[in-house]
Amino acid sequence: MQTTHRRIIYIVLFLVFIAGQLMAQQTPDVRQVRWGFSPKQVKETESIKPTSTRKDKLIYARVPLVDRNVGLDYEFNGDSLLSVSYYYYTTPAITQADVTAASSELEALLNEKYGRGKVTQVGELRTVNWLTPRTQIRLALGNVDRGWSLELVYLCRVCSGDPNSAVLTKSTWKPYKDIKDL
């Protein structure tokens, strides 16, 4: 009789543990969002209103990142977050040196968080890539189109078109260091 009670207690404890794991708040993929979030969920996480809203994109201007104001785009596949892009480029007030310094600082922070990235150089375009189980991260610096620009893109690696699949994916992988907004 006592063995049966123990088994029942163990089963109940196991079920409580499993339920806690399933209901636990998952860590964000980038900023404070998870892949698969809807535009509404993304808007709720941001402290400012988007500058522009389109069917498949939310655009924010002048978002702080490493002591600079940068542009930020959230792109969606239907109602599911697919990518997040920061961008910083030369303007009358922002020089090539500013853009290059921002790139160096971001690369150092990303190396600290994820380990050394894979560097490729083609002409004046320098790209560094990092992979996590859920995300591909690309930092690109170069003299393209209208001048020097920096783009930091987070791309979902687990999105399958089913908006719920990315949100429910559970991973025990963790970055080396937590760095706000990266």
PDB file of C-alpha atoms in Angstrom:
ATOM      1  CA  MET A   1       0.000   0.000   0.000  1.00  0.00           C
ATOM      2  CA  GLN A   2       2.799   2.392   0.930  1.00  0.00           C
ATOM      3  CA  THR A   3       4.593   1.631  -2.357  1.00  0.00           C
ATOM      4  CA  THR A   4       1.469   2.551  -4.319  1.00  0.00           C
ATOM      5  CA  HIS A   5       1.205   5.884  -2.485  1.00  0.00           C
ATOM      6  CA  ARG A   6       4.872   6.633  -3.230  1.00  0.00           C
ATOM      7  CA  ARG A   7       4.382   5.868  -6.894  1.00  0.00           C
ATOM      8  CA  ILE A   8       1.365   8.156  -7.033  1.00  0.00           C
ATOM      9  CA  ILE A   9       3.323  10.930  -5.286  1.00  0.00           C
ATOM     10  CA  TYR A  10       6.244  10.490  -7.704  1.00  0.00           C
ATOM     11  CA  ILE A  11       3.907  10.559 -10.685  1.00  0.00           C
ATOM     12  CA  VAL A  12       2.169  13.716  -9.424  1.00  0.00           C
ATOM     13  CA  LEU A  13       5.525  15.412  -8.760  1.00  0.00           C
ATOM     14  CA  PHE A  14       6.760  14.413 -12.206  1.00  0.00           C
ATOM     15  CA  LEU A  15       3.596  15.798 -13.848  1.00  0.00           C
ATOM     16  CA  VAL A  16       3.913  19.065 -11.895  1.00  0.00           C
ATOM     17  CA  PHE A  17       7.538  19.350 -13.028  1.00  0.00           C
ATOM     18  CA  ILE A  18       6.620  18.717 -16.678  1.00  0.00           C
ATOM     19  CA  ALA A  19       3.745  21.219 -16.529  1.00  0.00           C
ATOM     20  CA  GLY A  20       6.090  23.809 -15.021  1.00  0.00           C
ATOM     21  CA  GLN A  21       8.597  23.268 -17.817  1.00  0.00           C
ATOM     22  CA  LEU A  22       5.938  23.623 -20.495  1.00  0.00           C
ATOM     23  CA  MET A  23       4.397  26.726 -18.935  1.00  0.00           C
ATOM     24  CA  ALA A  24       7.721  28.443 -18.078  1.00  0.00           C
ATOM     25  CA  GLN A  25       8.506  31.726 -19.791  1.00  0.00           C
ATOM     26  CA  GLN A  26      10.947  30.981 -22.583  1.00  0.00           C
ATOM     27  CA  THR A  27      13.920  33.259 -23.108  1.00  0.00           C
ATOM     28  CA  PRO A  28      13.666  35.715 -25.999  1.00  0.00           C
ATOM     29  CA  ASP A  29      15.462  35.099 -29.296  1.00  0.00           C
ATOM     30  CA  VAL A  30      16.334  38.776 -29.856  1.00  0.00           C
ATOM     31  CA  ARG A  31      15.360  41.906 -27.951  1.00  0.00           C
ATOM     32  CA  GLN A  32      12.360  40.731 -25.922  1.00  0.00           C
ATOM     33  CA  VAL A  33      10.643  38.708 -28.666  1.00  0.00           C
ATOM     34  CA  ARG A  34      10.477  35.080 -29.748  1.00  0.00           C
ATOM     35  CA  TRP A  35      10.301  33.695 -33.266  1.00  0.00           C
ATOM     36  CA  GLY A  36       6.698  33.199 -34.229  1.00  0.00           C
ATOM     37  CA  PHE A  37       5.392  36.282 -32.378  1.00  0.00           C
ATOM     38  CA  SER A  38       2.589  38.135 -34.135  1.00  0.00           C
ATOM     39  CA  PRO A  39       2.912  41.855 -34.995  1.00  0.00           C
ATOM     40  CA  LYS A  40       0.618  42.583 -32.039  1.00  0.00           C
ATOM     41  CA  GLN A  41       2.878  40.654 -29.643  1.00  0.00           C
ATOM     42  CA  VAL A  42       5.959  42.462 -30.965  1.00  0.00           C
ATOM     43  CA  LYS A  43       4.287  45.872 -30.559  1.00  0.00           C
ATOM     44  CA  GLU A  44       3.427  44.958 -26.961  1.00  0.00           C
ATOM     45  CA  THR A  45       7.083  44.229 -26.156  1.00  0.00           C
ATOM     46  CA  GLU A  46       8.465  47.480 -27.582  1.00  0.00           C
ATOM     47  CA  SER A  47       8.375  50.592 -25.412  1.00  0.00           C
ATOM     48  CA  ILE A  48       7.892  52.916 -28.413  1.00  0.00           C
ATOM     49  CA  LYS A  49       5.367  52.931 -31.236  1.00  0.00           C
ATOM     50  CA  PRO A  50       6.429  51.847 -34.714  1.00  0.00           C
ATOM     51  CA  THR A  51       7.293  54.595 -37.191  1.00  0.00           C
ATOM     52  CA  SER A  52       5.627  52.621 -39.968  1.00  0.00           C
ATOM     53  CA  THR A  53       3.402  49.557 -40.087  1.00  0.00           C
ATOM     54  CA  ARG A  54       2.922  47.397 -43.161  1.00  0.00           C
ATOM     55  CA  LYS A  55       1.250  44.053 -43.677  1.00  0.00           C
ATOM     56  CA  ASP A  56       4.514  42.126 -43.264  1.00  0.00           C
ATOM     57  CA  LYS A  57       6.772  44.658 -41.505  1.00  0.00           C
ATOM     58  CA  LEU A  58       7.035  46.891 -38.429  1.00  0.00           C
ATOM     59  CA  ILE A  59       9.574  49.719 -38.750  1.00  0.00           C
ATOM     60  CA  TYR A  60      11.021  51.626 -35.812  1.00  0.00           C
ATOM     61  CA  ALA A  61      13.280  54.683 -36.175  1.00  0.00           C
ATOM     62  CA  ARG A  62      15.807  55.905 -33.631  1.00  0.00           C
ATOM     63  CA  VAL A  63      15.977  52.806 -31.429  1.00  0.00           C
ATOM     64  CA  PRO A  64      18.885  52.879 -28.945  1.00  0.00           C
ATOM     65  CA  LEU A  65      21.572  50.234 -29.535  1.00  0.00           C
ATOM     66  CA  VAL A  66      25.121  50.405 -28.127  1.00  0.00           C
ATOM     67  CA  ASP A  67      24.830  54.138 -27.386  1.00  0.00           C
ATOM     68  CA  ARG A  68      23.576  54.951 -30.896  1.00  0.00           C
ATOM     69  CA  ASN A  69      20.166  55.466 -32.423  1.00  0.00           C
ATOM     70  CA  VAL A  70      19.564  52.946 -35.186  1.00  0.00           C
ATOM     71  CA  GLY A  71      16.709  51.770 -37.375  1.00  0.00           C
ATOM     72  CA  LEU A  72      14.908  48.536 -36.515  1.00  0.00           C
ATOM     73  CA  ASP A  73      12.702  46.380 -38.763  1.00  0.00           C
ATOM     74  CA  TYR A  74      10.615  43.370 -37.762  1.00  0.00           C
ATOM     75  CA  GLU A  75       9.603  41.219 -40.760  1.00  0.00           C
ATOM     76  CA  PHE A  76       6.817  38.669 -40.676  1.00  0.00           C
ATOM     77  CA  ASN A  77       5.742  35.666 -42.704  1.00  0.00           C
ATOM     78  CA  GLY A  78       2.005  36.025 -42.402  1.00  0.00           C
ATOM     79  CA  ASP A  79       1.416  36.508 -38.678  1.00  0.00           C
ATOM     80  CA  SER A  80       4.740  34.977 -37.580  1.00  0.00           C
ATOM     81  CA  LEU A  81       7.982  36.866 -36.827  1.00  0.00           C
ATOM     82  CA  LEU A  82      10.668  35.822 -39.323  1.00  0.00           C
ATOM     83  CA  SER A  83      13.538  38.334 -38.943  1.00  0.00           C
ATOM     84  CA  VAL A  84      14.751  41.335 -36.989  1.00  0.00           C
ATOM     85  CA  SER A  85      17.143  43.860 -38.592  1.00  0.00           C
ATOM     86  CA  TYR A  86      19.060  46.773 -37.116  1.00  0.00           C
ATOM     87  CA  TYR A  87      20.548  49.247 -39.587  1.00  0.00           C
ATOM     88  CA  TYR A  88      22.900  52.224 -39.281  1.00  0.00           C
ATOM     89  CA  TYR A  89      24.307  54.135 -42.241  1.00  0.00           C
ATOM     90  CA  THR A  90      26.083  57.326 -43.232  1.00  0.00           C
ATOM     91  CA  THR A  91      24.066  60.524 -43.267  1.00  0.00           C
ATOM     92  CA  PRO A  92      25.166  64.161 -43.032  1.00  0.00           C
ATOM     93  CA  ALA A  93      25.394  63.614 -39.242  1.00  0.00           C
ATOM     94  CA  ILE A  94      26.844  60.048 -39.287  1.00  0.00           C
ATOM     95  CA  THR A  95      30.288  59.511 -40.799  1.00  0.00           C
ATOM     96  CA  GLN A  96      31.978  56.408 -42.191  1.00  0.00           C
ATOM     97  CA  ALA A  97      34.096  56.357 -39.018  1.00  0.00           C
ATOM     98  CA  ASP A  98      30.905  56.294 -36.901  1.00  0.00           C
ATOM     99  CA  VAL A  99      29.516  53.349 -38.879  1.00  0.00           C
ATOM    100  CA  THR A 100      32.835  51.457 -38.726  1.00  0.00           C
ATOM    101  CA  ALA A 101      33.134  52.057 -34.972  1.00  0.00           C
ATOM    102  CA  ALA A 102      29.583  50.806 -34.426  1.00  0.00           C
ATOM    103  CA  SER A 103      30.382  47.668 -36.424  1.00  0.00           C
ATOM    104  CA  SER A 104      33.528  46.967 -34.391  1.00  0.00           C
ATOM    105  CA  GLU A 105      31.662  47.452 -31.126  1.00  0.00           C
ATOM    106  CA  LEU A 106      28.764  45.217 -32.170  1.00  0.00           C
ATOM    107  CA  GLU A 107      31.114  42.509 -33.439  1.00  0.00           C
ATOM    108  CA  ALA A 108      32.978  42.509 -30.115  1.00  0.00           C
ATOM    109  CA  LEU A 109      29.713  42.229 -28.163  1.00  0.00           C
ATOM    110  CA  LEU A 110      28.392  39.445 -30.396  1.00  0.00           C
ATOM    111  CA  ASN A 111      31.699  37.555 -30.123  1.00  0.00           C
ATOM    112  CA  GLU A 112      31.434  37.901 -26.347  1.00  0.00           C
ATOM    113  CA  LYS A 113      27.878  36.583 -26.397  1.00  0.00           C
ATOM    114  CA  TYR A 114      28.107  33.813 -29.049  1.00  0.00           C
ATOM    115  CA  GLY A 115      31.815  33.130 -29.563  1.00  0.00           C
ATOM    116  CA  ARG A 116      33.831  34.069 -32.639  1.00  0.00           C
ATOM    117  CA  GLY A 117      31.758  34.494 -35.757  1.00  0.00           C
ATOM    118  CA  LYS A 118      32.693  33.339 -39.251  1.00  0.00           C
ATOM    119  CA  VAL A 119      34.135  36.285 -41.215  1.00  0.00           C
ATOM    120  CA  THR A 120      33.904  36.710 -44.991  1.00  0.00           C
ATOM    121  CA  GLN A 121      35.179  39.635 -47.019  1.00  0.00           C
ATOM    122  CA  VAL A 122      34.169  40.422 -50.596  1.00  0.00           C
ATOM    123  CA  GLY A 123      35.567  43.735 -51.789  1.00  0.00           C
ATOM    124  CA  GLU A 124      34.457  46.396 -49.346  1.00  0.00           C
ATOM    125  CA  LEU A 125      31.713  44.218 -47.851  1.00  0.00           C
ATOM    126  CA  ARG A 126      32.679  42.480 -44.602  1.00  0.00           C
ATOM    127  CA  THR A 127      30.218  39.972 -43.159  1.00  0.00           C
ATOM    128  CA  VAL A 128      30.359  38.075 -39.865  1.00  0.00           C
ATOM    129  CA  ASN A 129      27.940  35.188 -39.197  1.00  0.00           C
ATOM    130  CA  TRP A 130      26.952  33.425 -35.991  1.00  0.00           C
ATOM    131  CA  LEU A 131      24.600  30.457 -35.653  1.00  0.00           C
ATOM    132  CA  THR A 132      22.564  29.438 -32.642  1.00  0.00           C
ATOM    133  CA  PRO A 133      20.140  26.520 -32.603  1.00  0.00           C
ATOM    134  CA  ARG A 134      17.241  28.911 -33.337  1.00  0.00           C
ATOM    135  CA  THR A 135      18.827  31.935 -35.039  1.00  0.00           C
ATOM    136  CA  GLN A 136      21.260  32.956 -37.777  1.00  0.00           C
ATOM    137  CA  ILE A 137      22.908  36.302 -36.998  1.00  0.00           C
ATOM    138  CA  ARG A 138      24.646  38.349 -39.703  1.00  0.00           C
ATOM    139  CA  LEU A 139      26.593  41.569 -39.184  1.00  0.00           C
ATOM    140  CA  ALA A 140      27.416  43.243 -42.496  1.00  0.00           C
ATOM    141  CA  LEU A 141      29.530  46.383 -42.997  1.00  0.00           C
ATOM    142  CA  GLY A 142      30.328  47.862 -46.351  1.00  0.00           C
ATOM    143  CA  ASN A 143      30.230  50.656 -48.882  1.00  0.00           C
ATOM    144  CA  VAL A 144      27.026  49.731 -50.667  1.00  0.00           C
ATOM    145  CA  ASP A 145      24.478  51.717 -52.663  1.00  0.00           C
ATOM    146  CA  ARG A 146      24.560  55.209 -51.166  1.00  0.00           C
ATOM    147  CA  GLY A 147      27.530  54.940 -48.781  1.00  0.00           C
ATOM    148  CA  TRP A 148      28.766  53.056 -45.761  1.00  0.00           C
ATOM    149  CA  SER A 149      26.175  51.037 -43.945  1.00  0.00           C
ATOM    150  CA  LEU A 150      25.904  48.532 -41.161  1.00  0.00           C
ATOM    151  CA  GLU A 151      23.185  45.906 -40.947  1.00  0.00           C
ATOM    152  CA  LEU A 152      22.671  43.429 -38.134  1.00  0.00           C
ATOM    153  CA  VAL A 153      20.115  40.750 -39.060  1.00  0.00           C
ATOM    154  CA  TYR A 154      18.612  38.037 -36.889  1.00  0.00           C
ATOM    155  CA  LEU A 155      16.918  35.366 -39.006  1.00  0.00           C
ATOM    156  CA  CYS A 156      14.698  32.613 -37.663  1.00  0.00           C
ATOM    157  CA  ARG A 157      16.147  29.125 -38.263  1.00  0.00           C
ATOM    158  CA  VAL A 158      13.207  27.244 -36.732  1.00  0.00           C
ATOM    159  CA  CYS A 159      10.286  28.851 -38.550  1.00  0.00           C
ATOM    160  CA  SER A 160       8.347  26.385 -40.644  1.00  0.00           C
ATOM    161  CA  GLY A 161       5.411  28.523 -41.668  1.00  0.00           C
ATOM    162  CA  ASP A 162       3.408  27.314 -38.674  1.00  0.00           C
ATOM    163  CA  PRO A 163       3.375  30.319 -36.324  1.00  0.00           C
ATOM    164  CA  ASN A 164       3.043  28.091 -33.256  1.00  0.00           C
ATOM    165  CA  SER A 165       5.981  25.806 -34.066  1.00  0.00           C
ATOM    166  CA  ALA A 166       8.675  28.391 -33.368  1.00  0.00           C
ATOM    167  CA  VAL A 167       7.075  29.581 -30.151  1.00  0.00           C
ATOM    168  CA  LEU A 168       6.789  26.077 -28.734  1.00  0.00           C
ATOM    169  CA  THR A 169      10.313  24.927 -29.625  1.00  0.00           C
ATOM    170  CA  LYS A 170      12.261  24.414 -26.386  1.00  0.00           C
ATOM    171  CA  SER A 171      16.038  24.499 -26.271  1.00  0.00           C
ATOM    172  CA  THR A 172      18.510  24.218 -23.422  1.00  0.00           C
ATOM    173  CA  TRP A 173      21.220  26.092 -25.363  1.00  0.00           C
ATOM    174  CA  LYS A 174      22.297  29.403 -23.790  1.00  0.00           C
ATOM    175  CA  PRO A 175      24.640  32.158 -25.011  1.00  0.00           C
ATOM    176  CA  TYR A 176      27.905  32.776 -23.156  1.00  0.00           C
ATOM    177  CA  LYS A 177      26.687  36.150 -21.916  1.00  0.00           C
ATOM    178  CA  ASP A 178      23.374  38.009 -21.919  1.00  0.00           C
ATOM    179  CA  ILE A 179      23.687  41.390 -23.655  1.00  0.00           C
ATOM    180  CA  LYS A 180      20.629  43.660 -23.802  1.00  0.00           C
ATOM    181  CA  ASP A 181      18.994  43.966 -27.256  1.00  0.00           C
ATOM    182  CA  LEU A 182      21.428  41.530 -28.924  1.00  0.00           C
TER     183      LEU A 182
END
